[in-house]
CSV table of C-alpha atoms in Angstrom, one decimal:
chain,number,residue,atom,x,y,z
A,1,MET,CA,-26.9,-6.0,-2.3
A,2,PRO,CA,-28.1,-2.7,0.6
A,3,GLU,CA,-30.2,-0.1,-0.3
A,4,THR,CA,-30.7,3.0,0.4
A,5,LYS,CA,-32.3,6.7,0.4
A,6,VAL,CA,-30.9,9.5,-1.4
A,7,ALA,CA,-31.7,12.9,-3.5
A,8,ALA,CA,-31.3,12.5,-6.9
A,9,LEU,CA,-31.6,14.6,-9.9
A,10,GLU,CA,-32.6,13.7,-13.4
A,11,ALA,CA,-30.7,15.1,-16.4
A,12,THR,CA,-32.7,18.2,-16.8
A,13,GLY,CA,-29.5,20.6,-17.2
A,14,SER,CA,-29.7,23.8,-14.5
A,15,ASP,CA,-33.4,23.1,-13.0
A,16,PHE,CA,-32.8,22.2,-9.4
A,17,LYS,CA,-36.0,21.8,-8.7
A,18,THR,CA,-36.0,18.5,-10.1
A,19,PHE,CA,-34.4,16.8,-7.4
A,20,HIS,CA,-36.4,13.6,-5.7
A,21,HIS,CA,-36.4,11.3,-2.9
A,22,THR,CA,-35.1,7.6,-4.5
A,23,VAL,CA,-33.7,4.9,-3.5
A,24,ILE,CA,-30.4,3.1,-5.1
A,25,LYS,CA,-28.6,0.1,-4.3
A,26,ARG,CA,-25.4,0.3,-2.9
A,27,SER,CA,-22.4,-2.5,-3.3
A,28,ALA,CA,-22.5,-5.8,-0.8
A,29,LEU,CA,-19.7,-4.6,1.9
A,30,ARG,CA,-16.3,-6.0,0.9
A,31,PRO,CA,-13.7,-7.2,3.7
A,32,ASP,CA,-12.1,-4.1,3.2
A,33,ASP,CA,-15.5,-1.4,3.2
A,34,VAL,CA,-16.6,0.5,5.6
A,35,ALA,CA,-20.2,1.3,6.2
A,36,ILE,CA,-20.7,5.0,7.0
A,37,ASP,CA,-24.5,6.6,8.3
A,38,ILE,CA,-24.5,9.8,7.1
A,39,LYS,CA,-25.0,12.3,9.0
A,40,TYR,CA,-24.1,15.7,7.1
A,41,CYS,CA,-23.1,16.4,3.7
A,42,GLY,CA,-21.8,19.8,2.8
A,43,ILE,CA,-22.7,21.3,-0.8
A,44,CYS,CA,-19.7,22.7,-2.8
A,45,HIS,CA,-20.2,25.0,-5.6
A,46,SER,CA,-18.3,22.4,-8.0
A,47,ASP,CA,-21.9,20.0,-7.0
A,48,SER,CA,-23.7,22.4,-8.2
A,49,SER,CA,-21.8,23.2,-11.3
A,50,ILE,CA,-21.6,19.5,-12.1
A,51,VAL,CA,-25.5,19.3,-11.7
A,52,GLU,CA,-26.2,22.2,-14.1
A,53,GLY,CA,-24.0,20.5,-16.9
A,54,ILE,CA,-25.8,17.4,-16.5
A,55,ASP,CA,-27.2,17.0,-19.8
A,56,SER,CA,-24.2,17.1,-21.5
A,57,ILE,CA,-22.0,15.2,-19.0
A,58,PHE,CA,-24.0,11.9,-17.7
A,59,LYS,CA,-27.6,10.3,-18.7
A,60,ARG,CA,-28.9,9.3,-15.6
A,61,PRO,CA,-30.0,10.3,-12.4
A,62,ILE,CA,-27.3,11.4,-10.3
A,63,VAL,CA,-26.4,11.7,-6.4
A,64,PRO,CA,-24.6,14.6,-5.4
A,65,GLY,CA,-22.3,15.1,-2.8
A,66,HIS,CA,-18.2,14.6,-1.9
A,67,GLU,CA,-18.5,16.4,1.7
A,68,ILE,CA,-19.4,13.3,3.8
A,69,SER,CA,-19.2,12.8,7.2
A,70,GLY,CA,-21.3,10.1,9.6
A,71,ILE,CA,-20.9,7.1,11.6
A,72,VAL,CA,-19.6,3.7,10.8
A,73,SER,CA,-22.3,1.0,10.8
A,74,ALA,CA,-20.6,-1.9,9.5
A,75,ILE,CA,-17.2,-3.0,8.9
A,76,GLY,CA,-15.9,-6.0,6.6
A,77,GLN,CA,-13.5,-8.6,8.0
A,78,ASN,CA,-9.8,-7.2,6.8
A,79,VAL,CA,-10.9,-3.5,8.6
A,80,HIS,CA,-8.7,-3.1,11.5
A,81,LYS,CA,-8.7,0.8,11.2
A,82,PHE,CA,-12.4,1.6,12.0
A,83,ASN,CA,-14.9,0.3,14.5
A,84,VAL,CA,-18.7,0.5,14.5
A,85,GLY,CA,-19.8,3.9,16.2
A,86,ASP,CA,-16.6,5.8,15.0
A,87,ARG,CA,-16.8,9.2,13.6
A,88,VAL,CA,-15.7,9.5,9.8
A,89,GLY,CA,-15.8,11.5,6.7
A,90,VAL,CA,-15.0,11.0,3.4
A,91,GLY,CA,-14.4,13.6,0.6
A,92,CYS,CA,-13.4,13.8,-3.3
A,93,PHE,CA,-12.7,10.1,-4.0
A,94,VAL,CA,-13.3,6.5,-3.1
A,95,ASP,CA,-10.9,4.6,-5.0
A,96,SER,CA,-7.6,4.4,-6.9
A,97,CYS,CA,-5.2,2.2,-8.3
A,98,GLY,CA,-2.9,1.9,-5.3
A,99,LYS,CA,0.0,1.0,-7.0
A,100,CYS,CA,1.0,4.0,-9.4
A,101,LYS,CA,3.8,6.7,-8.2
A,102,TYR,CA,1.0,8.8,-7.5
A,103,CYS,CA,-0.8,6.5,-5.0
A,104,GLN,CA,2.1,5.7,-3.7
A,105,ALA,CA,3.0,8.8,-3.0
A,106,GLY,CA,-0.3,9.7,-1.2
A,107,GLU,CA,-1.4,11.4,-4.3
A,108,GLU,CA,-4.6,9.9,-5.0
A,109,GLN,CA,-5.7,12.8,-7.0
A,110,PHE,CA,-3.3,12.0,-9.5
A,111,CYS,CA,-3.5,8.4,-10.0
A,112,GLU,CA,-2.5,7.2,-13.4
A,113,LYS,CA,-5.4,4.7,-13.5
A,114,GLY,CA,-7.9,7.4,-13.1
A,115,VAL,CA,-8.7,8.2,-9.5
A,116,ILE,CA,-12.7,7.7,-8.5
A,117,SER,CA,-14.7,10.1,-7.4
A,118,VAL,CA,-17.5,9.8,-5.3
A,119,PHE,CA,-19.8,10.8,-7.7
A,120,VAL,CA,-18.8,11.6,-11.0
A,121,GLY,CA,-18.5,8.7,-13.3
A,122,ASP,CA,-18.6,4.7,-12.5
A,123,ASP,CA,-15.9,3.1,-10.5
A,124,TYR,CA,-13.2,0.1,-12.3
A,125,ALA,CA,-16.3,-2.2,-12.3
A,126,GLY,CA,-18.2,0.3,-14.2
A,127,ASN,CA,-20.7,0.5,-11.6
A,128,GLN,CA,-22.9,4.6,-11.0
A,129,SER,CA,-20.7,6.4,-8.2
A,130,GLU,CA,-22.9,7.7,-6.4
A,131,GLY,CA,-23.0,11.1,-3.5
A,132,GLY,CA,-23.1,11.9,-0.2
A,133,TYR,CA,-27.0,13.1,-0.6
A,134,SER,CA,-28.1,9.8,0.9
A,135,GLN,CA,-28.7,8.0,4.4
A,136,SER,CA,-25.7,5.9,3.9
A,137,ILE,CA,-22.7,5.2,1.7
A,138,ILE,CA,-20.1,1.8,1.3
A,139,VAL,CA,-16.0,3.1,1.1
A,140,LYS,CA,-12.9,1.5,0.9
A,141,ASP,CA,-11.1,1.3,4.5
A,142,ARG,CA,-8.2,3.7,3.0
A,143,PHE,CA,-10.3,6.4,1.8
A,144,VAL,CA,-12.3,6.5,4.8
A,145,LEU,CA,-11.0,9.6,7.3
A,146,SER,CA,-11.4,9.4,10.8
A,147,ILE,CA,-12.8,12.9,12.4
A,148,PRO,CA,-11.1,13.9,15.1
A,149,ASP,CA,-13.6,14.0,18.7
A,150,LYS,CA,-13.1,18.1,18.8
A,151,LEU,CA,-14.6,18.5,15.8
A,152,ASP,CA,-17.7,19.0,15.1
A,153,LEU,CA,-19.7,16.6,12.9
A,154,ALA,CA,-20.9,18.8,10.8
A,155,GLU,CA,-18.7,21.1,10.4
A,156,ALA,CA,-16.2,18.8,10.0
A,157,SER,CA,-18.2,18.2,6.2
A,158,PRO,CA,-16.7,21.5,4.6
A,159,LEU,CA,-13.2,20.1,5.6
A,160,LEU,CA,-13.2,17.4,3.8
A,161,CYS,CA,-13.1,19.5,0.0
A,162,ALA,CA,-13.2,22.8,1.1
A,163,GLY,CA,-10.7,22.7,3.9
A,164,ILE,CA,-7.9,20.2,1.8
A,165,THR,CA,-8.7,22.2,-1.0
A,166,THR,CA,-6.8,25.5,0.6
A,167,TYR,CA,-4.6,23.5,3.6
A,168,ASN,CA,-2.9,21.8,0.1
A,169,PRO,CA,-1.4,25.2,-0.9
A,170,LEU,CA,-0.5,26.4,2.5
A,171,LYS,CA,1.4,23.6,3.3
A,172,ARG,CA,3.0,22.6,0.4
A,173,TYR,CA,4.5,26.6,0.6
A,174,GLY,CA,5.8,26.3,3.9
A,175,ILE,CA,3.7,28.6,5.0
A,176,LYS,CA,4.5,29.5,8.5
A,177,LYS,CA,5.5,31.8,11.5
A,178,GLY,CA,6.5,34.9,9.8
A,179,SER,CA,4.8,34.5,6.3
A,180,LYS,CA,2.8,37.7,4.7
A,181,VAL,CA,0.0,36.1,3.2
A,182,ALA,CA,-2.9,37.9,1.0
A,183,ILE,CA,-6.0,35.7,0.5
A,184,VAL,CA,-8.3,36.6,-2.4
A,185,GLY,CA,-11.6,36.5,-1.4
A,186,LEU,CA,-13.6,35.2,2.3
A,187,GLY,CA,-15.9,33.3,0.8
A,188,GLY,CA,-16.6,29.2,1.6
A,189,LEU,CA,-12.5,29.0,1.0
A,190,GLY,CA,-11.3,32.0,2.1
A,191,HIS,CA,-12.9,31.8,5.5
A,192,ILE,CA,-10.9,28.4,5.9
A,193,ALA,CA,-8.1,29.6,4.0
A,194,THR,CA,-7.4,32.8,6.4
A,195,GLN,CA,-7.8,30.5,9.7
A,196,PHE,CA,-5.3,27.9,8.8
A,197,ALA,CA,-3.0,30.4,7.5
A,198,ASN,CA,-3.3,32.3,10.3
A,199,LYS,CA,-3.2,29.3,12.7
A,200,MET,CA,0.3,28.2,11.0
A,201,GLY,CA,1.7,31.7,12.3
A,202,ALA,CA,1.2,33.3,9.4
A,203,GLU,CA,0.6,37.3,8.8
A,204,VAL,CA,-2.3,37.8,7.4
A,205,THR,CA,-4.2,39.9,5.0
A,206,VAL,CA,-7.7,39.5,3.3
A,207,ILE,CA,-8.7,41.0,0.0
A,208,GLY,CA,-12.5,41.4,-0.6
A,209,HIS,CA,-14.8,43.4,-2.0
A,210,SER,CA,-17.1,44.1,0.7
A,211,GLU,CA,-16.6,46.3,3.6
A,212,SER,CA,-19.2,44.6,5.3
A,213,LYS,CA,-16.6,41.0,6.2
A,214,ALA,CA,-13.9,43.2,7.2
A,215,ASP,CA,-14.9,42.6,11.2
A,216,GLU,CA,-15.6,38.7,10.2
A,217,ALA,CA,-12.4,38.7,8.5
A,218,LYS,CA,-9.9,39.5,11.3
A,219,GLU,CA,-12.3,37.0,13.8
A,220,PHE,CA,-10.7,34.4,11.6
A,221,GLY,CA,-7.5,35.7,12.0
A,222,ALA,CA,-6.9,38.2,9.4
A,223,LYS,CA,-4.8,41.2,10.3
A,224,ALA,CA,-6.0,43.3,7.7
A,225,TYR,CA,-8.8,43.8,5.5
A,226,GLU,CA,-8.2,45.4,2.1
A,227,ILE,CA,-10.4,46.1,-1.3
A,228,LEU,CA,-8.4,46.8,-3.6
A,229,LYS,CA,-10.1,49.0,-7.0
A,230,THR,CA,-7.5,51.4,-8.0
A,231,GLN,CA,-4.0,50.9,-9.3
A,232,GLU,CA,-3.4,53.4,-6.2
A,233,ASP,CA,-4.5,50.7,-4.1
A,234,PHE,CA,-2.0,48.0,-5.4
A,235,THR,CA,0.8,50.0,-5.2
A,236,ARG,CA,0.4,51.2,-1.7
A,237,LEU,CA,0.8,47.0,-1.1
A,238,ASP,CA,3.6,46.8,-3.0
A,239,GLY,CA,5.5,44.0,-2.6
A,240,GLN,CA,4.2,42.7,0.7
A,241,PHE,CA,3.6,38.9,0.5
A,242,ASP,CA,5.3,36.5,0.2
A,243,PHE,CA,2.0,34.1,-0.9
A,244,LEU,CA,-1.2,34.9,-2.2
A,245,LEU,CA,-3.7,32.6,-2.8
A,246,SER,CA,-6.9,33.7,-5.0
A,247,THR,CA,-10.5,31.6,-3.7
A,248,VAL,CA,-12.5,33.6,-6.4
A,249,ALA,CA,-14.0,31.8,-9.5
A,250,VAL,CA,-13.5,35.5,-11.1
A,251,LYS,CA,-11.1,36.6,-13.8
A,252,LEU,CA,-8.6,39.1,-11.6
A,253,ASP,CA,-6.0,41.1,-13.3
A,254,TRP,CA,-3.2,39.6,-12.1
A,255,ASN,CA,-0.6,41.9,-13.9
A,256,GLU,CA,-1.5,44.0,-10.8
A,257,TYR,CA,-2.1,41.3,-8.4
A,258,PHE,CA,1.8,40.2,-9.4
A,259,LYS,CA,2.8,43.9,-7.7
A,260,LEU,CA,1.7,42.8,-4.3
A,261,LEU,CA,4.4,39.6,-4.5
A,262,SER,CA,7.9,40.2,-2.7
A,263,VAL,CA,10.9,38.4,-4.5
A,264,LYS,CA,10.0,35.0,-5.4
A,265,GLY,CA,6.7,35.6,-4.3
A,266,ILE,CA,4.5,33.2,-5.4
A,267,ALA,CA,0.6,33.5,-6.4
A,268,CYS,CA,-1.7,30.1,-6.2
A,269,SER,CA,-5.5,29.7,-7.3
A,270,VAL,CA,-7.4,27.4,-5.7
A,271,GLY,CA,-10.7,29.2,-7.3
A,272,LEU,CA,-11.6,28.0,-11.1
A,273,PRO,CA,-13.2,30.5,-13.0
A,274,ILE,CA,-14.1,29.5,-16.5
A,275,GLU,CA,-12.4,32.6,-18.3
A,276,ASN,CA,-9.1,31.9,-19.4
A,277,GLN,CA,-6.3,34.0,-17.7
A,278,GLU,CA,-4.8,36.9,-19.0
A,279,PHE,CA,-0.8,38.2,-17.7
A,280,SER,CA,2.6,39.6,-19.2
A,281,LEU,CA,5.2,37.7,-17.9
A,282,GLN,CA,7.0,41.0,-18.2
A,283,ALA,CA,4.7,41.8,-15.0
A,284,MET,CA,6.6,38.5,-13.4
A,285,PHE,CA,10.2,39.0,-15.0
A,286,ASN,CA,11.2,41.4,-12.0
A,287,ARG,CA,10.7,39.5,-8.8
A,288,GLN,CA,10.6,36.6,-10.6
A,289,ASN,CA,7.3,35.8,-9.0
A,290,THR,CA,5.3,32.3,-9.6
A,291,LEU,CA,2.1,31.7,-10.7
A,292,THR,CA,0.4,28.4,-10.2
A,293,VAL,CA,-2.7,26.2,-8.8
A,294,SER,CA,-3.5,24.0,-6.5
A,295,ASN,CA,-5.7,20.6,-6.5
A,296,VAL,CA,-6.9,18.7,-3.3
A,297,GLY,CA,-4.7,16.7,-1.1
A,298,GLY,CA,-4.7,12.6,-1.1
A,299,ILE,CA,-5.9,11.1,1.7
A,300,ALA,CA,-2.7,11.4,4.6
A,301,LEU,CA,-2.7,14.8,4.0
A,302,THR,CA,-6.3,15.7,4.4
A,303,GLN,CA,-6.2,13.3,7.4
A,304,GLU,CA,-3.6,15.8,8.9
A,305,MET,CA,-5.9,18.8,7.8
A,306,LEU,CA,-8.4,17.4,9.9
A,307,ASN,CA,-6.2,16.9,13.1
A,308,PHE,CA,-4.7,20.3,12.6
A,309,ALA,CA,-8.4,21.3,12.3
A,310,ALA,CA,-8.8,20.0,15.4
A,311,GLU,CA,-6.1,21.1,17.0
A,312,ASN,CA,-5.8,24.5,16.2
A,313,ASP,CA,-9.7,25.4,16.7
A,314,VAL,CA,-10.3,25.8,13.2
A,315,HIS,CA,-13.5,26.0,12.6
A,316,PRO,CA,-16.0,26.4,9.0
A,317,LYS,CA,-19.1,28.6,9.4
A,318,ILE,CA,-22.0,26.9,7.9
A,319,GLU,CA,-25.5,27.6,7.4
A,320,MET,CA,-27.7,24.2,8.3
A,321,ILE,CA,-30.5,22.9,5.6
A,322,GLY,CA,-32.3,20.2,5.1
A,323,ILE,CA,-32.8,18.0,1.9
A,324,ASP,CA,-35.8,19.8,0.4
A,325,ASP,CA,-33.8,22.8,1.0
A,326,VAL,CA,-31.0,21.8,-1.5
A,327,PRO,CA,-32.8,23.4,-4.8
A,328,ALA,CA,-32.7,27.0,-3.2
A,329,ALA,CA,-29.6,26.6,-1.8
A,330,TYR,CA,-27.8,25.8,-5.4
A,331,GLU,CA,-29.6,29.4,-6.4
A,332,ARG,CA,-27.9,31.0,-3.6
A,333,ILE,CA,-24.5,29.5,-4.3
A,334,LEU,CA,-24.4,30.9,-8.4
A,335,ASN,CA,-26.1,34.6,-6.5
A,336,SER,CA,-22.9,34.6,-3.9
A,337,ASP,CA,-25.5,34.2,-1.4
A,338,VAL,CA,-24.4,31.9,1.1
A,339,HIS,CA,-22.7,32.6,4.8
A,340,TYR,CA,-20.1,30.8,4.2
A,341,ARG,CA,-21.1,26.9,3.8
A,342,PHE,CA,-24.2,24.7,3.5
A,343,VAL,CA,-24.3,21.8,5.0
A,344,ILE,CA,-27.0,19.3,4.7
A,345,ASP,CA,-28.4,17.7,7.7
A,346,MET,CA,-29.7,14.2,6.0
A,347,SER,CA,-31.6,13.4,9.1
A,348,THR,CA,-34.1,15.4,6.6
A,349,LEU,CA,-34.0,12.6,3.7
A,350,LYS,CA,-37.2,11.0,4.5
A,351,LYS,CA,-37.1,7.3,5.7
């Protein structure tokens, strides 16, 4: 079984300073596997959230990371889609049953047997699944994504989670030329969602909380940038939007946000606040509004998203860090001090 150097965290709760370099064994290359030399791995807020709760979830060292980009180093004998040297990515999951109605529909994230996440839990054989804070990884070919040449390999990493998380609802709800879209939040998710919606032809308004991001919102393709503090602010934008996408993990006053929607307008959240959300059905009734959420997308949709990003010049804004900067990056994420996504240069993981 091949060995690889990783950055692992012992089960010590929220003490992020205990990341250490160690060696783990990956599975041997099977006929349908692709071996990948990892070049970059993005950091998602869910990485730090899972690591923060590691004492109650896992009783072992854990290797986080589910926004993986790299180069194919070897392929199994039955792999025909990829070749050594190809630019590839691995996202949130690495296996599913492949047989249930959801897998057959290209929605592996809802696999009835249970999708295998890249680093949360074990695979079907009971082996530990470890993520992308690593020099290399071995993944079944049908869960490996091709990264188009037009995409920078480092910038592609956040697209494998933040990108598909925001592309999925925009595609599912038919955002197109003429759509009027509001994006709540201009963080790691919001700045990518703004670019996607703009490139789909929508008229985009970003709803933020800081004047300092107004210019950047317009650079990402927003037509307008609004800060809504009072009922008068919400009334001013009454009925203006067909679709509202919340990318923030905070409790919103949904009864006020419903005012922004047109008749049959849809509000969708990809941000996952811990607090229970409260709203009145009466606030939704007169315009027959919908409130929903969105998960990540399946493999086929993720590949479509990568191709769309390449063809339409969608570029996540990243801050490159070394592996030893990860603890500080986690703290900065918790303090909302990142501009806009952290990406780890895996060459900094000591040989």
